[in-house]
One Martini backbone bead per residue (centre of mass of N, CA, C, O) as a GRO file, in nm:
protein
  123
    1MET     BB    1   8.758   9.131   8.509
    2GLY     BB    2   8.741   9.077   8.807
    3ILE     BB    3   8.689   9.370   8.908
    4LEU     BB    4   8.451   9.471   8.774
    5LEU     BB    5   8.271   9.213   8.901
    6ARG     BB    6   8.318   9.327   9.181
    7LEU     BB    7   8.208   9.607   9.156
    8ALA     BB    8   7.931   9.562   9.065
    9ALA     BB    9   7.851   9.399   9.326
   10SER     BB   10   7.917   9.620   9.528
   11ALA     BB   11   7.700   9.813   9.398
   12ALA     BB   12   7.454   9.627   9.434
   13ALA     BB   13   7.492   9.646   9.738
   14VAL     BB   14   7.395   9.932   9.766
   15TRP     BB   15   7.139   9.898   9.636
   16VAL     BB   16   7.048   9.692   9.866
   17ALA     BB   17   7.062   9.913  10.087
   18THR     BB   18   6.871  10.116   9.996
   19MET     BB   19   6.612   9.933   9.988
   20LEU     BB   20   6.616   9.782  10.321
   21VAL     BB   21   6.752  10.099  10.434
   22PRO     BB   22   6.654  10.321  10.614
   23GLY     BB   23   6.860  10.633  10.512
   24ILE     BB   24   6.932  10.551  10.244
   25ARG     BB   25   7.033  10.801   9.943
   26VAL     BB   26   6.951  10.835   9.621
   27THR     BB   27   6.948  11.170   9.447
   28ALA     BB   28   6.946  11.118   9.144
   29ASP     BB   29   6.822  11.172   8.815
   30SER     BB   30   6.893  10.941   8.681
   31VAL     BB   31   6.966  10.639   8.618
   32LEU     BB   32   7.293  10.666   8.521
   33GLY     BB   33   7.303  10.843   8.800
   34THR     BB   34   7.263  10.626   8.975
   35ILE     BB   35   7.498  10.402   8.859
   36GLY     BB   36   7.710  10.563   8.924
   37THR     BB   37   7.661  10.606   9.242
   38PHE     BB   38   7.730  10.363   9.301
   39VAL     BB   39   8.016  10.303   9.168
   40ALA     BB   40   8.113  10.550   9.345
   41ILE     BB   41   8.067  10.416   9.646
   42ALA     BB   42   8.235  10.162   9.607
   43VAL     BB   43   8.523  10.280   9.566
   44ILE     BB   44   8.515  10.418   9.847
   45PHE     BB   45   8.450  10.190  10.049
   46GLY     BB   46   8.624  10.055   9.923
   47LEU     BB   47   8.899  10.219  10.012
   48CYS     BB   48   8.818  10.286  10.328
   49ASN     BB   49   8.882   9.959  10.346
   50ALA     BB   50   9.176   9.949  10.268
   51PHE     BB   51   9.314  10.234  10.427
   52ILE     BB   52   9.170  10.225  10.706
   53ARG     BB   53   9.108   9.921  10.855
   54PRO     BB   54   9.401   9.844  10.940
   55ILE     BB   55   9.441  10.099  11.131
   56VAL     BB   56   9.167  10.030  11.308
   57LYS     BB   57   9.306   9.733  11.405
   58MET     BB   58   9.554   9.811  11.512
   59VAL     BB   59   9.467  10.046  11.704
   60GLY     BB   60   9.207   9.831  11.831
   61CYS     BB   61   9.293   9.521  11.890
   62GLY     BB   62   9.186   9.514  12.191
   63LEU     BB   63   8.852   9.534  12.127
   64TYR     BB   64   8.837   9.306  11.947
   65VAL     BB   65   8.893   9.139  12.147
   66PHE     BB   66   8.706   9.213  12.363
   67THR     BB   67   8.445   9.144  12.184
   68LEU     BB   68   8.468   8.937  11.959
   69GLY     BB   69   8.466   9.150  11.696
   70LEU     BB   70   8.172   9.376  11.686
   71ILE     BB   71   8.369   9.608  11.651
   72ALA     BB   72   8.308   9.559  11.352
   73LEU     BB   73   8.026   9.737  11.287
   74VAL     BB   74   8.142   9.978  11.373
   75VAL     BB   75   8.371  10.020  11.163
   76ASN     BB   76   8.150   9.996  10.927
   77GLY     BB   77   7.988  10.247  10.976
   78ALA     BB   78   8.167  10.449  10.980
   79LEU     BB   79   8.259  10.424  10.696
   80PHE     BB   80   7.992  10.461  10.585
   81MET     BB   81   7.993  10.753  10.729
   82LEU     BB   82   8.234  10.866  10.536
   83THR     BB   83   8.122  10.766  10.239
   84SER     BB   84   7.910  10.995  10.277
   85PHE     BB   85   8.093  11.240  10.342
   86ILE     BB   86   8.269  11.236  10.076
   87ALA     BB   87   8.020  11.223   9.886
   88GLY     BB   88   7.924  11.540   9.978
   89LEU     BB   89   8.242  11.649   9.884
   90LEU     BB   90   8.185  11.510   9.548
   91ASP     BB   91   7.899  11.552   9.463
   92VAL     BB   92   7.730  11.301   9.576
   93PRO     BB   93   7.394  11.134   9.612
   94PHE     BB   94   7.458  11.057   9.929
   95HIS     BB   95   7.319  10.965  10.202
   96VAL     BB   96   7.342  10.913  10.544
   97ASP     BB   97   7.147  11.024  10.823
   98ASN     BB   98   7.274  10.743  11.082
   99PHE     BB   99   7.437  10.544  11.252
  100TRP     BB  100   7.143  10.469  11.355
  101PRO     BB  101   7.078  10.213  11.158
  102ALA     BB  102   7.198  10.295  10.860
  103ALA     BB  103   7.516  10.235  10.858
  104ILE     BB  104   7.512   9.977  11.027
  105LEU     BB  105   7.334   9.808  10.848
  106GLY     BB  106   7.422   9.908  10.590
  107ALA     BB  107   7.709   9.756  10.651
  108LEU     BB  108   7.577   9.487  10.653
  109VAL     BB  109   7.450   9.465  10.361
  110VAL     BB  110   7.710   9.487  10.195
  111GLY     BB  111   7.874   9.283  10.316
  112LEU     BB  112   7.686   9.045  10.249
  113THR     BB  113   7.631   9.088   9.941
  114SER     BB  114   7.868   9.060   9.860
  115TRP     BB  115   7.986   8.828   9.955
  116ALA     BB  116   7.712   8.658   9.766
  117LEU     BB  117   7.852   8.781   9.518
  118ASN     BB  118   8.159   8.705   9.509
  119TRP     BB  119   8.098   8.380   9.510
  120PHE     BB  120   8.050   8.361   9.196
  121ILE     BB  121   8.329   8.498   9.139
  122GLU     BB  122   8.624   8.440   9.003
  123ASP     BB  123   8.973   8.441   8.952
   0.00000   0.00000   0.00000
């Protein structure tokens, strides 16, 4: 049950990002299609973060130390752009226009909103 609540929180975070950040669009035709798109994007972004982020952190460890962790914003934005690219390959109606400011701010909004919503979900 917890994983479904966390998935719903991530989907809600993607919805918040589409509302707040210009350049992030969901172009589904129906309400159910839009909700399904948010869930699909939450899954794709979660999988990107689970599999690719640890590799990037290990390879770019020096950059994380050198920039005091600020490179994480760039990595999150790149993973958000990758999510948009994968969504395009899978014909999911989600698109991020550009890296700055849409992808970086979108990833930041998704991360902060997910963190805030997951704070209320018990393990």
